[in-house]
Short mmCIF file of C-alpha atoms and ligand atoms in Angstrom, two decimals:
data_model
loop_
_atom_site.label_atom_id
_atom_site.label_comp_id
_atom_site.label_asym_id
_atom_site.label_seq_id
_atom_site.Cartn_x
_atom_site.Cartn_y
_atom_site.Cartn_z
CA UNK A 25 54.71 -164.19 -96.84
CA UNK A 26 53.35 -163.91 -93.48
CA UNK A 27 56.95 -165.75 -91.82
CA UNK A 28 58.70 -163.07 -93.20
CA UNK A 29 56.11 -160.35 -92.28
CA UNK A 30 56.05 -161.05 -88.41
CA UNK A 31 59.31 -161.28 -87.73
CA UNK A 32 60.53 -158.15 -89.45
CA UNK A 33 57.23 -156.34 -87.85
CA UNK A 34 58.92 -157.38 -84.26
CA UNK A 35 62.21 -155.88 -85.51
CA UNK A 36 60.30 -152.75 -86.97
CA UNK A 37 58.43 -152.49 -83.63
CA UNK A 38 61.65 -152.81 -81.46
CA UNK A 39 63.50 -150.15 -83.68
CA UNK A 40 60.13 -147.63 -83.04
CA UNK A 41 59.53 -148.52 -79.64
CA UNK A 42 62.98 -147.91 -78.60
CA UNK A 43 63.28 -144.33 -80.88
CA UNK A 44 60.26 -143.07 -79.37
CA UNK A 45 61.55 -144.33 -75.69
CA UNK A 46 64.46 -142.37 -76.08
CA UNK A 47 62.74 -139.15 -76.94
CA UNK A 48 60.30 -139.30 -74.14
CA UNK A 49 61.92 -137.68 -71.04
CA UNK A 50 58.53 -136.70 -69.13
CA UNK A 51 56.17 -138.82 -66.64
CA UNK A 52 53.22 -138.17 -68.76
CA UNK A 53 55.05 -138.76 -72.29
CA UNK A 54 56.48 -142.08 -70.63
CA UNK A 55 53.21 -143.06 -69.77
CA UNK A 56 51.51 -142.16 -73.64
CA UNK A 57 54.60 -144.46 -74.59
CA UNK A 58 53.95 -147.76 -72.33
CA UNK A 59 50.02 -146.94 -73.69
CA UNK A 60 50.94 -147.45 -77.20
CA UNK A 61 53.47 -150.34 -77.11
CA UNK A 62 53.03 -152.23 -73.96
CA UNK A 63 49.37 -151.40 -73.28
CA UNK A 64 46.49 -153.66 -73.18
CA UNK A 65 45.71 -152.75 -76.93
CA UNK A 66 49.06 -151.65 -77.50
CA UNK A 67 51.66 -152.79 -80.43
CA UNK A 68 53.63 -155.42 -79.01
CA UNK A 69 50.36 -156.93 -77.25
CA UNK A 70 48.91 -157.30 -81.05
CA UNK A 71 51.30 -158.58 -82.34
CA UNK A 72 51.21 -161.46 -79.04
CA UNK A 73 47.94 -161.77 -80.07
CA UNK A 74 48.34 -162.48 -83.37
CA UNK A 75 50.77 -165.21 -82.66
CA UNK A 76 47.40 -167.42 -82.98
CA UNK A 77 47.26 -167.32 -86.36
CA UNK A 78 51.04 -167.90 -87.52
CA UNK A 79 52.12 -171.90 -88.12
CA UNK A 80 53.39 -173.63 -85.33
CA UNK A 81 56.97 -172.75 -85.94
CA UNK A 82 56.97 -169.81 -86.85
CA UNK A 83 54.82 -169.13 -84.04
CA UNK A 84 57.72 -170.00 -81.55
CA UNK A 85 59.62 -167.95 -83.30
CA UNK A 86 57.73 -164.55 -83.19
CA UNK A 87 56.52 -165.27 -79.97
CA UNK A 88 60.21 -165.95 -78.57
CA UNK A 89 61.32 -162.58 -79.92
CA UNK A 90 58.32 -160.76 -78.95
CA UNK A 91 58.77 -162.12 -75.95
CA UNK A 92 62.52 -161.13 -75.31
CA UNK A 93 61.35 -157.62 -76.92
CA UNK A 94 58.62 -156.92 -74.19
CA UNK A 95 61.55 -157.80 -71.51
CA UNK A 96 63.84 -155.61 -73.00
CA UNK A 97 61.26 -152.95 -73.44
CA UNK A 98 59.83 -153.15 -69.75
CA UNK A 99 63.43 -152.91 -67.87
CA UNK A 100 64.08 -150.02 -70.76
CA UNK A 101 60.92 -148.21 -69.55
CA UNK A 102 61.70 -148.83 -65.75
CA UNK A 103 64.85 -147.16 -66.46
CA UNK A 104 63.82 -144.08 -68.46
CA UNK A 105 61.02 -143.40 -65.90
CA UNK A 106 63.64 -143.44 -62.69
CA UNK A 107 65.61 -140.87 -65.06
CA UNK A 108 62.84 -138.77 -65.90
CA UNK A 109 61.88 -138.51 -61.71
CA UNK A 110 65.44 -137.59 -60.69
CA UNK A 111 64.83 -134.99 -63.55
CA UNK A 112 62.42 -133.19 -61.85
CA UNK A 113 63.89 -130.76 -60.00
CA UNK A 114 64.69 -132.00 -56.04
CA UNK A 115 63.68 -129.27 -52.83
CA UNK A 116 65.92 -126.53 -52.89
CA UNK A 117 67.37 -126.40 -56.32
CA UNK A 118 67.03 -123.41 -58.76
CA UNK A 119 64.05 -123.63 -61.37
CA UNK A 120 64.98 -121.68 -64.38
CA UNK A 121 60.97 -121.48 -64.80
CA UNK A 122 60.44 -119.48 -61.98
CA UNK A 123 59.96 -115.72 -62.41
CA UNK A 124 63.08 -113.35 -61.49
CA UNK A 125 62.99 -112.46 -57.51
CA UNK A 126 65.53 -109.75 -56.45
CA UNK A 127 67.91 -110.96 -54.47
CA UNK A 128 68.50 -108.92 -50.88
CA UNK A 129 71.24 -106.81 -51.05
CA UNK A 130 73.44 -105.02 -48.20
CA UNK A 131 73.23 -101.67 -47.33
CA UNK A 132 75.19 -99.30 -44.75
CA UNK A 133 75.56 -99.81 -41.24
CA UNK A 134 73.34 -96.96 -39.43
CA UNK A 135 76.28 -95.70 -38.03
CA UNK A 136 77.95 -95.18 -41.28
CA UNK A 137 74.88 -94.10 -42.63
CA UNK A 138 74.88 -91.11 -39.96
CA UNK A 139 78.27 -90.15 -40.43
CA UNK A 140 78.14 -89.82 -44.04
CA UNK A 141 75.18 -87.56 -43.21
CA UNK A 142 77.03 -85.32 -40.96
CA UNK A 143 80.45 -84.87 -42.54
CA UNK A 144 78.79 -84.19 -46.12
CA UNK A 145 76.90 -81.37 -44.04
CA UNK A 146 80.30 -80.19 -43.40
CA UNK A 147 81.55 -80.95 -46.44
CA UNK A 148 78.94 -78.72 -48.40
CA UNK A 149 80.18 -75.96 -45.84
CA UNK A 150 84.07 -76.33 -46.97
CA UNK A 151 85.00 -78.62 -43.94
CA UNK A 152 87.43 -81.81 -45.40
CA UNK A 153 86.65 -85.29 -44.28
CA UNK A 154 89.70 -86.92 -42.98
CA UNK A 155 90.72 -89.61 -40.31
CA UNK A 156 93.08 -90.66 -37.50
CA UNK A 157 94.40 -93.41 -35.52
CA UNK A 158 92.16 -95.15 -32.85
CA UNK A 159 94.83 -96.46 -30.91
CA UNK A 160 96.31 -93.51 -29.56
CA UNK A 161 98.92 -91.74 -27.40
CA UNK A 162 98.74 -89.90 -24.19
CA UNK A 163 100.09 -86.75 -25.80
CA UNK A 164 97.53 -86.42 -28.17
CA UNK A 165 94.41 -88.03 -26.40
CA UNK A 166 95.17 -85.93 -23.02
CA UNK A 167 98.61 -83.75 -23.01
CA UNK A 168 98.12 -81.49 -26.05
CA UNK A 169 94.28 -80.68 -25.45
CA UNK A 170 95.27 -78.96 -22.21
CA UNK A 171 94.59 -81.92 -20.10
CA UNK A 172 98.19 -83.19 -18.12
CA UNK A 173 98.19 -86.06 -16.34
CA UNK A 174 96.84 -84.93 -12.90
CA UNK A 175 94.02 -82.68 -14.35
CA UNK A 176 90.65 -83.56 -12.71
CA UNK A 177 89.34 -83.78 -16.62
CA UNK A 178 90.57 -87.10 -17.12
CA UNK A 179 87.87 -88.67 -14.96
CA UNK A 180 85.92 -87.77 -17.74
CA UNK A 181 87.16 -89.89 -19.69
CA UNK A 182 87.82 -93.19 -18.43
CA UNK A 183 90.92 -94.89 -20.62
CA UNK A 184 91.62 -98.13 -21.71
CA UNK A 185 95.39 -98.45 -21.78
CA UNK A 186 97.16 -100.31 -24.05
CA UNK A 187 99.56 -103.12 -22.53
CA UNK A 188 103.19 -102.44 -23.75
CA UNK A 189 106.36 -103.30 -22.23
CA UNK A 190 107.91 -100.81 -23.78
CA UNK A 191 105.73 -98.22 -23.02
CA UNK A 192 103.14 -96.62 -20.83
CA UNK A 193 101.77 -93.76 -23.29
CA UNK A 194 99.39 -95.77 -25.34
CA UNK A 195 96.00 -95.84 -25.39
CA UNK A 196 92.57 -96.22 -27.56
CA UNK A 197 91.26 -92.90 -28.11
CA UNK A 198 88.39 -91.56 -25.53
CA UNK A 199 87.48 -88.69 -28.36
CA UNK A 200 88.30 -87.63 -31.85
CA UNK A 201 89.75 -84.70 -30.40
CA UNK A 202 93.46 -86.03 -30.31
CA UNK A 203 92.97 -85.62 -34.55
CA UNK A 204 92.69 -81.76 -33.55
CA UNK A 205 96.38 -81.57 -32.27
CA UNK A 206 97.48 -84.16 -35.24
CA UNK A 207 95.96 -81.43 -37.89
CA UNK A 208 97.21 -78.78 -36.66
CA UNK A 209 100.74 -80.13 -35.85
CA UNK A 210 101.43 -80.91 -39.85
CA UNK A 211 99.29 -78.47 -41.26
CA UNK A 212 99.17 -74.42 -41.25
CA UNK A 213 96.22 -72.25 -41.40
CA UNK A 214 93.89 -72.24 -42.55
CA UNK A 215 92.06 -75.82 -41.60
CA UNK A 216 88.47 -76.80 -41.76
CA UNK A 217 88.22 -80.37 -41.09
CA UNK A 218 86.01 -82.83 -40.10
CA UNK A 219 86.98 -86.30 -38.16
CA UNK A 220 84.81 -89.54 -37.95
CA UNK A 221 86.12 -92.68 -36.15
CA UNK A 222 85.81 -95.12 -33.25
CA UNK A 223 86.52 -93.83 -29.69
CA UNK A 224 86.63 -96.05 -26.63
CA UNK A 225 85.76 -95.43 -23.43
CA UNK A 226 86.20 -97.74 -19.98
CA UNK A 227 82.89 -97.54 -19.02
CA UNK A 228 79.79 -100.00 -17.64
CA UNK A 229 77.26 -99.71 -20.62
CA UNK A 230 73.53 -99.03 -20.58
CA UNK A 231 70.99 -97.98 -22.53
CA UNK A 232 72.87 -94.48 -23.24
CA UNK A 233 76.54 -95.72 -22.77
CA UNK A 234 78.41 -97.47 -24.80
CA UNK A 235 82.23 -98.49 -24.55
CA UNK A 236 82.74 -98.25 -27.79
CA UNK A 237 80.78 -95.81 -30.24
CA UNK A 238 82.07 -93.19 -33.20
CA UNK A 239 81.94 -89.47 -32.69
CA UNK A 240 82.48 -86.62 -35.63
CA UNK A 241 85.00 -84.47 -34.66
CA UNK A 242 85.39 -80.74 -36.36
CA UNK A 243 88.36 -77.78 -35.98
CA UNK A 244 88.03 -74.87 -38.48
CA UNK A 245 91.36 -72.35 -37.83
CA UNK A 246 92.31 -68.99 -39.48
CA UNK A 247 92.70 -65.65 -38.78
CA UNK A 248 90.03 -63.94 -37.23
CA UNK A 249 87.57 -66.70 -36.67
CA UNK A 250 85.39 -65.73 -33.92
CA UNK A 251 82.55 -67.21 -31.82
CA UNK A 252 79.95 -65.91 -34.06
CA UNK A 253 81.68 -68.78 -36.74
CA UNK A 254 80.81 -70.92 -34.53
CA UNK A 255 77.26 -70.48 -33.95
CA UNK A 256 76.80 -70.04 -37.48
CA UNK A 257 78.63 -73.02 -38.49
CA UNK A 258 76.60 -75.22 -35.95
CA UNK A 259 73.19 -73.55 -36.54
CA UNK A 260 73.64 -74.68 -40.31
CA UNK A 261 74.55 -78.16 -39.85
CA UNK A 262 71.28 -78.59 -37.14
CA UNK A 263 69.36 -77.20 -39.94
CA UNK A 264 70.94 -79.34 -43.01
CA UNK A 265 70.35 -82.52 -40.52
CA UNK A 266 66.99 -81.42 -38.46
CA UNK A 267 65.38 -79.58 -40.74
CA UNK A 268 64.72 -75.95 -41.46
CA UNK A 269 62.72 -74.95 -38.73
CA UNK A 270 64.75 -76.90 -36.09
CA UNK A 271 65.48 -74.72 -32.71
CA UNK A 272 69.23 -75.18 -31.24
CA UNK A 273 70.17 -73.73 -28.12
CA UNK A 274 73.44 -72.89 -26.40
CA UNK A 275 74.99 -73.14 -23.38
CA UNK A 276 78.24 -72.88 -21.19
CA UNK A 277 80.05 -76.17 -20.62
CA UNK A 278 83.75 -76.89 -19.82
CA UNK A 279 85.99 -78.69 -22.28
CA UNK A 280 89.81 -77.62 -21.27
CA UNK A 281 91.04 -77.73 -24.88
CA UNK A 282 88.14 -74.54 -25.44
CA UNK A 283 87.83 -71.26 -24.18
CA UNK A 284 84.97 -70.28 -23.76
CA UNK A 285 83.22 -74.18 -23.99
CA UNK A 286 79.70 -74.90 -24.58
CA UNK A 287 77.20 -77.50 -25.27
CA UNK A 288 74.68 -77.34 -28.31
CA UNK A 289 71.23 -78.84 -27.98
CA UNK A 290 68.00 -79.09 -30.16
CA UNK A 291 64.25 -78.73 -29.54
CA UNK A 292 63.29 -81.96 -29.66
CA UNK A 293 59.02 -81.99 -28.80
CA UNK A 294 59.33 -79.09 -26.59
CA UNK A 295 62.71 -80.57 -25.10
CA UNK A 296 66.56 -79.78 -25.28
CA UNK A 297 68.63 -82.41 -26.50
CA UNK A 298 72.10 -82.00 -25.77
CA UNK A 299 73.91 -83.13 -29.19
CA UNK A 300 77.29 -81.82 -29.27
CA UNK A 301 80.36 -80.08 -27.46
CA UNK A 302 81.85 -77.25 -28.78
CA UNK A 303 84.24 -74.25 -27.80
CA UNK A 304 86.79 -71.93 -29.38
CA UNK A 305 89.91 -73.83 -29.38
CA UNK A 306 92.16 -72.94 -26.19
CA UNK A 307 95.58 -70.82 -27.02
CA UNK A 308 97.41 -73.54 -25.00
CA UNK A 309 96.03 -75.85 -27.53
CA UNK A 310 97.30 -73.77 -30.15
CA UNK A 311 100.19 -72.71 -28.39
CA UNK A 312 101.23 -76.45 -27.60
CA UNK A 313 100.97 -77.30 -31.59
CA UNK A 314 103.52 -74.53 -32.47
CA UNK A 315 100.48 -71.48 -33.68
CA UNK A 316 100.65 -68.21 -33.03
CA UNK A 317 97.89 -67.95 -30.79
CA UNK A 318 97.76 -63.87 -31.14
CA UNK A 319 97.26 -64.70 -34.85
CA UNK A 320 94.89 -67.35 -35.23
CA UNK A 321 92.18 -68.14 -33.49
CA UNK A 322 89.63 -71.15 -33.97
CA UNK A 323 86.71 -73.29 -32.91
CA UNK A 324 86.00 -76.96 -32.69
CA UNK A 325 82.62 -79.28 -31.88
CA UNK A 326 82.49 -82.84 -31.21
CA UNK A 327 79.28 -85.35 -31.36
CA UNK A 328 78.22 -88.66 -31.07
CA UNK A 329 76.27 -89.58 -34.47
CA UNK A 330 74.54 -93.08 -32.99
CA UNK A 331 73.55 -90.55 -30.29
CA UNK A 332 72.19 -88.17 -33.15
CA UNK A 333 70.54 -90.99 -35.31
CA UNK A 334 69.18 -92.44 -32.07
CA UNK A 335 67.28 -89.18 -31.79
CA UNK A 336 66.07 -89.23 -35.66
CA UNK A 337 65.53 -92.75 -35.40
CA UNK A 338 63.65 -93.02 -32.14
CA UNK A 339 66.28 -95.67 -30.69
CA UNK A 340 65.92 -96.46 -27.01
CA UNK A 341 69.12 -97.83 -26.46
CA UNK A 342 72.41 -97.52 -28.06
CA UNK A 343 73.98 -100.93 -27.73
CA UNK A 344 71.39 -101.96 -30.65
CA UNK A 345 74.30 -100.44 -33.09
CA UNK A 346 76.78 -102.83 -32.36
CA UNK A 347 74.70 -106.30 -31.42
CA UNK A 348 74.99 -106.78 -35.55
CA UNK A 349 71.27 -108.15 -35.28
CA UNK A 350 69.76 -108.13 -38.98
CA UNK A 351 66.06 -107.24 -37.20
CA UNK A 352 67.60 -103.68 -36.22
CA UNK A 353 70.46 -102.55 -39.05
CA UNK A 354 67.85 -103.79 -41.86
CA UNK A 355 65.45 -101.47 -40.83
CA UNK A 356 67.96 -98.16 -41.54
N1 LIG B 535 85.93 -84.35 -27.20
C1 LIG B 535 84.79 -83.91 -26.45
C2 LIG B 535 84.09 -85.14 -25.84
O1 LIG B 535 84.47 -86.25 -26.15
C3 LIG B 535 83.80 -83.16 -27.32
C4 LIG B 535 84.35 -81.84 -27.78
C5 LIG B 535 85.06 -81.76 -28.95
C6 LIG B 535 84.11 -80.69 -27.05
C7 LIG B 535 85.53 -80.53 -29.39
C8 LIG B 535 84.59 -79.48 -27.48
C9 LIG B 535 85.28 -79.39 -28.63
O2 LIG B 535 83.20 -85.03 -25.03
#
C-alpha cells in the first residue's frame, strides 16, 4: 500500500536523518550529512520527487510532512554546524593534539648563583655558611671593627642611617664584616665561617658602583692561625673558582679591623684584578669581643661576588644585577 509506504518512509527518514545529525560533530561529516538527506539527489529530495506519483491526497499529505521535515531538518543542520565551529578550538586555547613543549622554568639569580659558588668553596674547606642582619648597628658595623666614630675610615664607607626617634645607632650594613664581631661575641674558638648578604652603601652608582650589592664575608679563629692560613686558604678558593692554573697576587692594604691588611688580586689576561680584602683580624677586634688576643689569633677576607661573576661573566656594568631584566638574568 503505497499511502501507507510514504508516510512511514518520511517518519523512517526523519528518525535517520536526525540519528545521524546528532552523531556528526565535524564540518566535513556535517557536510557528507546535508549530501545525503538534503542534497540535490539526496533522501528527502526523492522522496519530494516522488510525490508525483502518489494520489492527490495522499500527495498533500507526504508532501506537507516532507515539507515540515526539510524545515525542521535545515534549522537542525544550521544549528549543529554553528556548534561544530565554536568546537574548533578559538586563538589561544590549549590543543591537546599538539606535541608536549617544555615549559620555561626559573632558575637562580646570578648573584645567588655566585654566592653559592663561593661559600661551597669554603664550605669544602670546613668554613660554615651562616647569615646576619642587614639592618645594622653602629657598634657592630663601625665600633667593634676598630673603627670609632671620628676615625678617618668611615669615609670609606658612606652610611645610610636608619630614621629612629628613639635612636641614632642604626644603620644598613656597609660590609658583612659587622657578622665578624656577632660570631665571635656568642661563639668561642674555634670559628670558620663564611657570611653572604646584602650591604648598602650611600653612594652615586656607575658602571662599577652600586648602592646596594652582596659581599661574602669569611673569619676563621683558633690558636695559632697565622698569615700563612691565610694565603693558603685564599690561594685555594682562587683556584676552586678560577681554575687551577689561576695566578693571585698579594698586596698591603689597610682595613683597621686587620693587622697586617691586604688586598688579593688575580691574573686576569696579563692583568691584576683586585677581588677581595683580607687581613689577620686586629687584637682590638678580638680584644673588644671578649678573646684572649695572646691566645688566639685569626684572619678574615671580604669580596664582592657580582664583582667576581662580573669578571667570569664578562659584565661591563654592575647595575645589570639588580635592573631584574629577563634579557640579562636568563642568560646565567
Ligand atoms: N669589609 C671590607 C670592605 O667592605 C672587606 C674586608 C673584610 C677586608 C674582611 C678585610 C677583612 O671593604
Amino acid at each position: 500500500m503505497p499511502t501507507t509506504q510514504s508516510s512511514e518512509s518520511v517518519e523512517k527518514l526523519k528518525a535517520d536523518a536526525t540519528r545521524a545529525l546528532r552523531a556528526a560533530d565535524s564540518a566535513e561529516q556535517l557536510e557528507a550529512w546535508r549530501v545525503e538527506y538534503l542534497g540535490r539527489k539526496g533522501r528527502l529530495t526523492s522522496v519530494l520527487r516522488a510525490l508525483g506519483s502518489l494520489e492527490i491526497k495522499e500527495r498533500k499529505a507526504v508532501g506537507a510532512a516532507a515539507n515540515r521535515l526539510r524545515t525542521e531538518l535545515e534549522s537542525l543542520f544550521d544549528e549543529r554546524l554553528l556548534q561544530a565551529k565554536s568546537n574548533t578550538a578559538p586563538a589561544g586555547s590549549i590543543d591537546i593534539t599538539l606535541p608536549g613543549r617544555k615549559s620555561g622554568s626559573g632558575g637562580l639569580h646570578p648573584s645567588t648563583q655566585m654566592i653559592r659558588e663561593i661559600t661551597q668553596a669554603f664550605n669544602e674547606m670546613g668554613f660554615q655558611t651562616i647569615e646576619g642582619p642587614e639592618i645594622e648597628l653602629e657598634r657592630y658595623n663601625f665600633d667593634l671593627l676598630n673603627i670609632p666614630a671620628d676615625h678617618p675610615a668611615r669615609d670609606q664607607w658612606d652610611t645610610i642611617w636608619v630614621d629612629s626617634d628613639s635612636r641614632s645607632d642604626v644603620l644598613l650594613r656597609t660590609h658583612t664584616s659587622p657578622m665578624q664581631a656577632r660570631v665571635m661575641e656568642n661563639t668561642d674558638p674555634p670559628i670558620r665561617v663564611v657570611v653572604p648578604g646584602k650591604c648598602y652603601r650611600y653612594e652615586s652608582t656607575d658602571a662599577t658602583h652600586e648602592w646596594h650589592f652582596n659581599q661574602v664575608e669569611g673569619l676563621a679563629v683558633d690558636e695559632g692561625i697565622t698569615f700563612a692560613d691565610l694565603k693558603g686558604t685564599l690561594y685555594e678558593f682562587a683556584r676552586r673558582i678560577f681554575g687551577p692554573s689561576r695566578k693571585v697576587r698579594f698586596r698591603c692594604d689597610y682595613f683597621p679591623f686587620v693587622e697586617p691588611g691586604v688586598e688579593m688580586s688575580v691574573d686576569w689576561n696579563g692583568e691584576w684584578i683586585e677581588i677581595l680584602g683580607a687581613g689577620m683580624v686586629h687584637p682590638k677586634v678580638l680584644k673588644n669581643v671578649g678573646y684572649d688576643s695572646d691566645k688566639y689569633t685569626g684572619f678574615a677576607f671580604g669580596m664582592g661576588p657580582e664583582r667576581i661573576s662580573m669578571l667570569q661573566n664578562d659584565i661591563s656594568d654592575i647595575r645589570h644585577f639588580f635592573r631584574n631584566d629577563l634579557r640579562f638574568l636568563t642568560q646565567f
